[in-house]
PDB file of C-alpha atoms in Angstrom:
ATOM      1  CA  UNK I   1     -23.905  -2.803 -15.117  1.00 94.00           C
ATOM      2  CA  UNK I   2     -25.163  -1.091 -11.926  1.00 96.00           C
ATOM      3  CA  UNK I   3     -23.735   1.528 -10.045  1.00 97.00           C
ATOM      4  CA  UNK I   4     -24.269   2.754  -6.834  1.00 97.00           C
ATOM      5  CA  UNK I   5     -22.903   5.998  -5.543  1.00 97.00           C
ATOM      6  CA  UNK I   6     -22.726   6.962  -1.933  1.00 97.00           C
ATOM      7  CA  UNK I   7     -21.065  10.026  -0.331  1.00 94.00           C
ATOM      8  CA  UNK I   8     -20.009   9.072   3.464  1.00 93.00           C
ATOM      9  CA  UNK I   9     -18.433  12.351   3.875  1.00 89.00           C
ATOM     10  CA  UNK I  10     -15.108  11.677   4.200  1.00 89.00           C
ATOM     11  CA  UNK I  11     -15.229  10.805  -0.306  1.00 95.00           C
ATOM     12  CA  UNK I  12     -17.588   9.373  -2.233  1.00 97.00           C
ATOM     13  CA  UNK I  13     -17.948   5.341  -2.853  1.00 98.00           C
ATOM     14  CA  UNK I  14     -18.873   4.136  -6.511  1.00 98.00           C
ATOM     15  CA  UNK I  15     -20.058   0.275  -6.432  1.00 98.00           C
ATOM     16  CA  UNK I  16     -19.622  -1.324  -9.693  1.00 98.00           C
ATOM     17  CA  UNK I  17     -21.083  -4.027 -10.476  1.00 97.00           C
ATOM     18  CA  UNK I  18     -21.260  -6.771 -13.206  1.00 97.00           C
ATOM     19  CA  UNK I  19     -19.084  -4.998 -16.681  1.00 97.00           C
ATOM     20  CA  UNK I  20     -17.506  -2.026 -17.344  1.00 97.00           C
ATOM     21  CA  UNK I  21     -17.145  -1.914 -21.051  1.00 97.00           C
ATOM     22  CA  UNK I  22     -17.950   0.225 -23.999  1.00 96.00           C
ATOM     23  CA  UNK I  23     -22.102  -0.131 -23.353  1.00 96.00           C
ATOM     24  CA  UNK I  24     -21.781   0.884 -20.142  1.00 96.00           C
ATOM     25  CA  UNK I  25     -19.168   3.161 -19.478  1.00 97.00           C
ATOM     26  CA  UNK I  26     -20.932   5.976 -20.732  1.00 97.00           C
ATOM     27  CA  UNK I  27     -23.584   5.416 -18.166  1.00 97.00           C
ATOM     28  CA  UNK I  28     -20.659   5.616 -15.356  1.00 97.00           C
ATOM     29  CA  UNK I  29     -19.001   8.786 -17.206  1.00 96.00           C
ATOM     30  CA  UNK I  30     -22.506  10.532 -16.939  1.00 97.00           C
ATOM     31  CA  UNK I  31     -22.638   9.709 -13.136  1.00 96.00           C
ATOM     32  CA  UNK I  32     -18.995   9.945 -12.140  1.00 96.00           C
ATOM     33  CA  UNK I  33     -17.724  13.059 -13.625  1.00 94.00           C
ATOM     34  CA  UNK I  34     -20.462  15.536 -12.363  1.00 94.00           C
ATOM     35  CA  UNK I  35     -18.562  14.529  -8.697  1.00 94.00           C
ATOM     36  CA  UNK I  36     -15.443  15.353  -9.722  1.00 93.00           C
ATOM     37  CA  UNK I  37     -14.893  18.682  -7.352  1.00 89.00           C
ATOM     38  CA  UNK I  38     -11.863  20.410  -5.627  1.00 87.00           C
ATOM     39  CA  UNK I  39     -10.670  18.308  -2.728  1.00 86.00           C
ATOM     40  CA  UNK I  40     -12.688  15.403  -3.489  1.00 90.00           C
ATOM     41  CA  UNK I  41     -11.900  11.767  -2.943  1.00 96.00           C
ATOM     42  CA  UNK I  42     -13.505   9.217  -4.762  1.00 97.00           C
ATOM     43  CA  UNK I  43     -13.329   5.590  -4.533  1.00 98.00           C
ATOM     44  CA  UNK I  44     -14.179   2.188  -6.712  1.00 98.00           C
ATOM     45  CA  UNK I  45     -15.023  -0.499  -5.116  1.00 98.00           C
ATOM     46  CA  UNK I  46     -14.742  -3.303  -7.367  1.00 97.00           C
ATOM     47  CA  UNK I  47     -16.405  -6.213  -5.157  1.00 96.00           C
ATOM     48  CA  UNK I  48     -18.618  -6.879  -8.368  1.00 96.00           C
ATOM     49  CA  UNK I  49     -16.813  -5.701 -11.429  1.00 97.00           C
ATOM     50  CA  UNK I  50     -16.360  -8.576 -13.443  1.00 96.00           C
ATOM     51  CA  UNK I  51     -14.598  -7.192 -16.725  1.00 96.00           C
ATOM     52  CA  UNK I  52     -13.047  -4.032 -17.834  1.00 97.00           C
ATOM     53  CA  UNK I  53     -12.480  -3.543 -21.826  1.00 96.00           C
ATOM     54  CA  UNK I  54     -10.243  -0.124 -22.545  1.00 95.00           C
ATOM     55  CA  UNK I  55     -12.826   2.272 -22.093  1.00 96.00           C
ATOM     56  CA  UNK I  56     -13.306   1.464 -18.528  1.00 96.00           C
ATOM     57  CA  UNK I  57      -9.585   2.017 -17.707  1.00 96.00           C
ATOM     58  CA  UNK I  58     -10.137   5.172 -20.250  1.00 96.00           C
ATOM     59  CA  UNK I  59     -12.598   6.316 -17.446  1.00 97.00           C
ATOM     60  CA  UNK I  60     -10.583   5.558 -14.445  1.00 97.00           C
ATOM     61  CA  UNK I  61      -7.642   7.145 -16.337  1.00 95.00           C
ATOM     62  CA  UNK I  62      -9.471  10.053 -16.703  1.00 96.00           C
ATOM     63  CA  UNK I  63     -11.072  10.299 -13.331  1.00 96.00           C
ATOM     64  CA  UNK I  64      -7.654  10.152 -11.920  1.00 96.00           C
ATOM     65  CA  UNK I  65      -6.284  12.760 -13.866  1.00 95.00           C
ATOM     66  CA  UNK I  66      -9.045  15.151 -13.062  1.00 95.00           C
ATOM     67  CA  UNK I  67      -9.066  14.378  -9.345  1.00 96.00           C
ATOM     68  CA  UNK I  68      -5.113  14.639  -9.197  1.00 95.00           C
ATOM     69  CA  UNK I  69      -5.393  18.040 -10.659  1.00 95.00           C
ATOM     70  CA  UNK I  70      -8.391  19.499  -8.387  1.00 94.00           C
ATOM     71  CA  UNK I  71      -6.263  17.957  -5.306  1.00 94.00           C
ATOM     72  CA  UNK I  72      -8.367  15.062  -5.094  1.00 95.00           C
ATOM     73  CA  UNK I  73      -7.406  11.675  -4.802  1.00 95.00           C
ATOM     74  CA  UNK I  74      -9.164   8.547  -6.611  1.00 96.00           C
ATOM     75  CA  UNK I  75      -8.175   4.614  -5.082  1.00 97.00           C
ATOM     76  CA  UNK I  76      -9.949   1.654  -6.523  1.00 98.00           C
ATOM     77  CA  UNK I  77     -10.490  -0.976  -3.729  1.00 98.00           C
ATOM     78  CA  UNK I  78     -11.394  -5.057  -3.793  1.00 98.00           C
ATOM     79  CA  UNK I  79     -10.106  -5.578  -7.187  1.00 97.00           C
ATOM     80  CA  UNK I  80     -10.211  -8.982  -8.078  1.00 97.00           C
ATOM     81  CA  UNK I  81      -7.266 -10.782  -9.468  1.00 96.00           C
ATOM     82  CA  UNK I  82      -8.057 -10.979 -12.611  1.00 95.00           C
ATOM     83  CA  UNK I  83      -9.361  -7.370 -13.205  1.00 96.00           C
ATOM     84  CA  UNK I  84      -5.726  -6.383 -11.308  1.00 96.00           C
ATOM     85  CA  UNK I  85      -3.823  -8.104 -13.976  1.00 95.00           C
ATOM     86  CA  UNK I  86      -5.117  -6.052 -16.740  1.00 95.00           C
ATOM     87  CA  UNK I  87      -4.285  -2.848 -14.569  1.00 95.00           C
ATOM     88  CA  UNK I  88      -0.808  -4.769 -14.422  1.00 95.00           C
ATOM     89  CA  UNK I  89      -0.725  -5.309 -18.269  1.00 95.00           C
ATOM     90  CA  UNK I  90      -1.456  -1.832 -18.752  1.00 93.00           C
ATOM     91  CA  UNK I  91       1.040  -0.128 -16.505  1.00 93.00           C
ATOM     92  CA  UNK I  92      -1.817   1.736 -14.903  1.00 93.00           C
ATOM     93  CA  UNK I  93      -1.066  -0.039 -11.253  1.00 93.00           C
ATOM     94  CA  UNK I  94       1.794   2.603 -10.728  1.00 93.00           C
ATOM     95  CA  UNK I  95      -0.885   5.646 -11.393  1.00 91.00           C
ATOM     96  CA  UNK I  96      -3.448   4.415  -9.441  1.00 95.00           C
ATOM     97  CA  UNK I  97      -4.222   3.905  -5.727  1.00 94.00           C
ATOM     98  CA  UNK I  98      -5.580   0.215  -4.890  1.00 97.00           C
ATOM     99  CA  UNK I  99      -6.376  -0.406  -1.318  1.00 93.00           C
TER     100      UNK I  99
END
């Protein structure tokens, strides 16, 4: 997997690309939570995700949580279909922001 992380000021953009999954995500956790602040916004862009096993929704889930309760706010954006339908499957679509 690679990530790339860019703050743009307004929140900061994490590019995933290729899978999220139990080899990787801990790679991701290392880089993502570190960011997690007061007041900051964070988004996934999923352009080149293409799988997420349970861990990597354990991450998101968590990100989410952590961000809701420092009055952040975390969106995941270009999602592809079939990555959406396992948010779907999941329930997580209603706790998540996708734009």
């Amino acid at each position: 997997m690679e990530i790339k992380i860019e703050n743009t000021g307004d929140r900061i953009v994490v590019s995933l690309i290729g899978r999220l999954d139990t080899i990787t995500v801990g790679e991701l956790e290392q880089q993502v939570l570190p960011l997690l602040k007061a007041g900051t916004d964070m988004l996934f862009d999923c352009n080149g995700l293409e799988y997420i096993s349970s861990s990597g929704l354990r991450l998101i889930l968590l990100a989410h949580k952590k961000l809701s309760a420092l009055e952040g706010r975390l969106a995941l954006s270009n999602v592809a279909p079939s990555i959406k339908s396992i948010f779907d499957m999941t329930g997580f679509t209603s706790l998540l922001n996708f734009e």
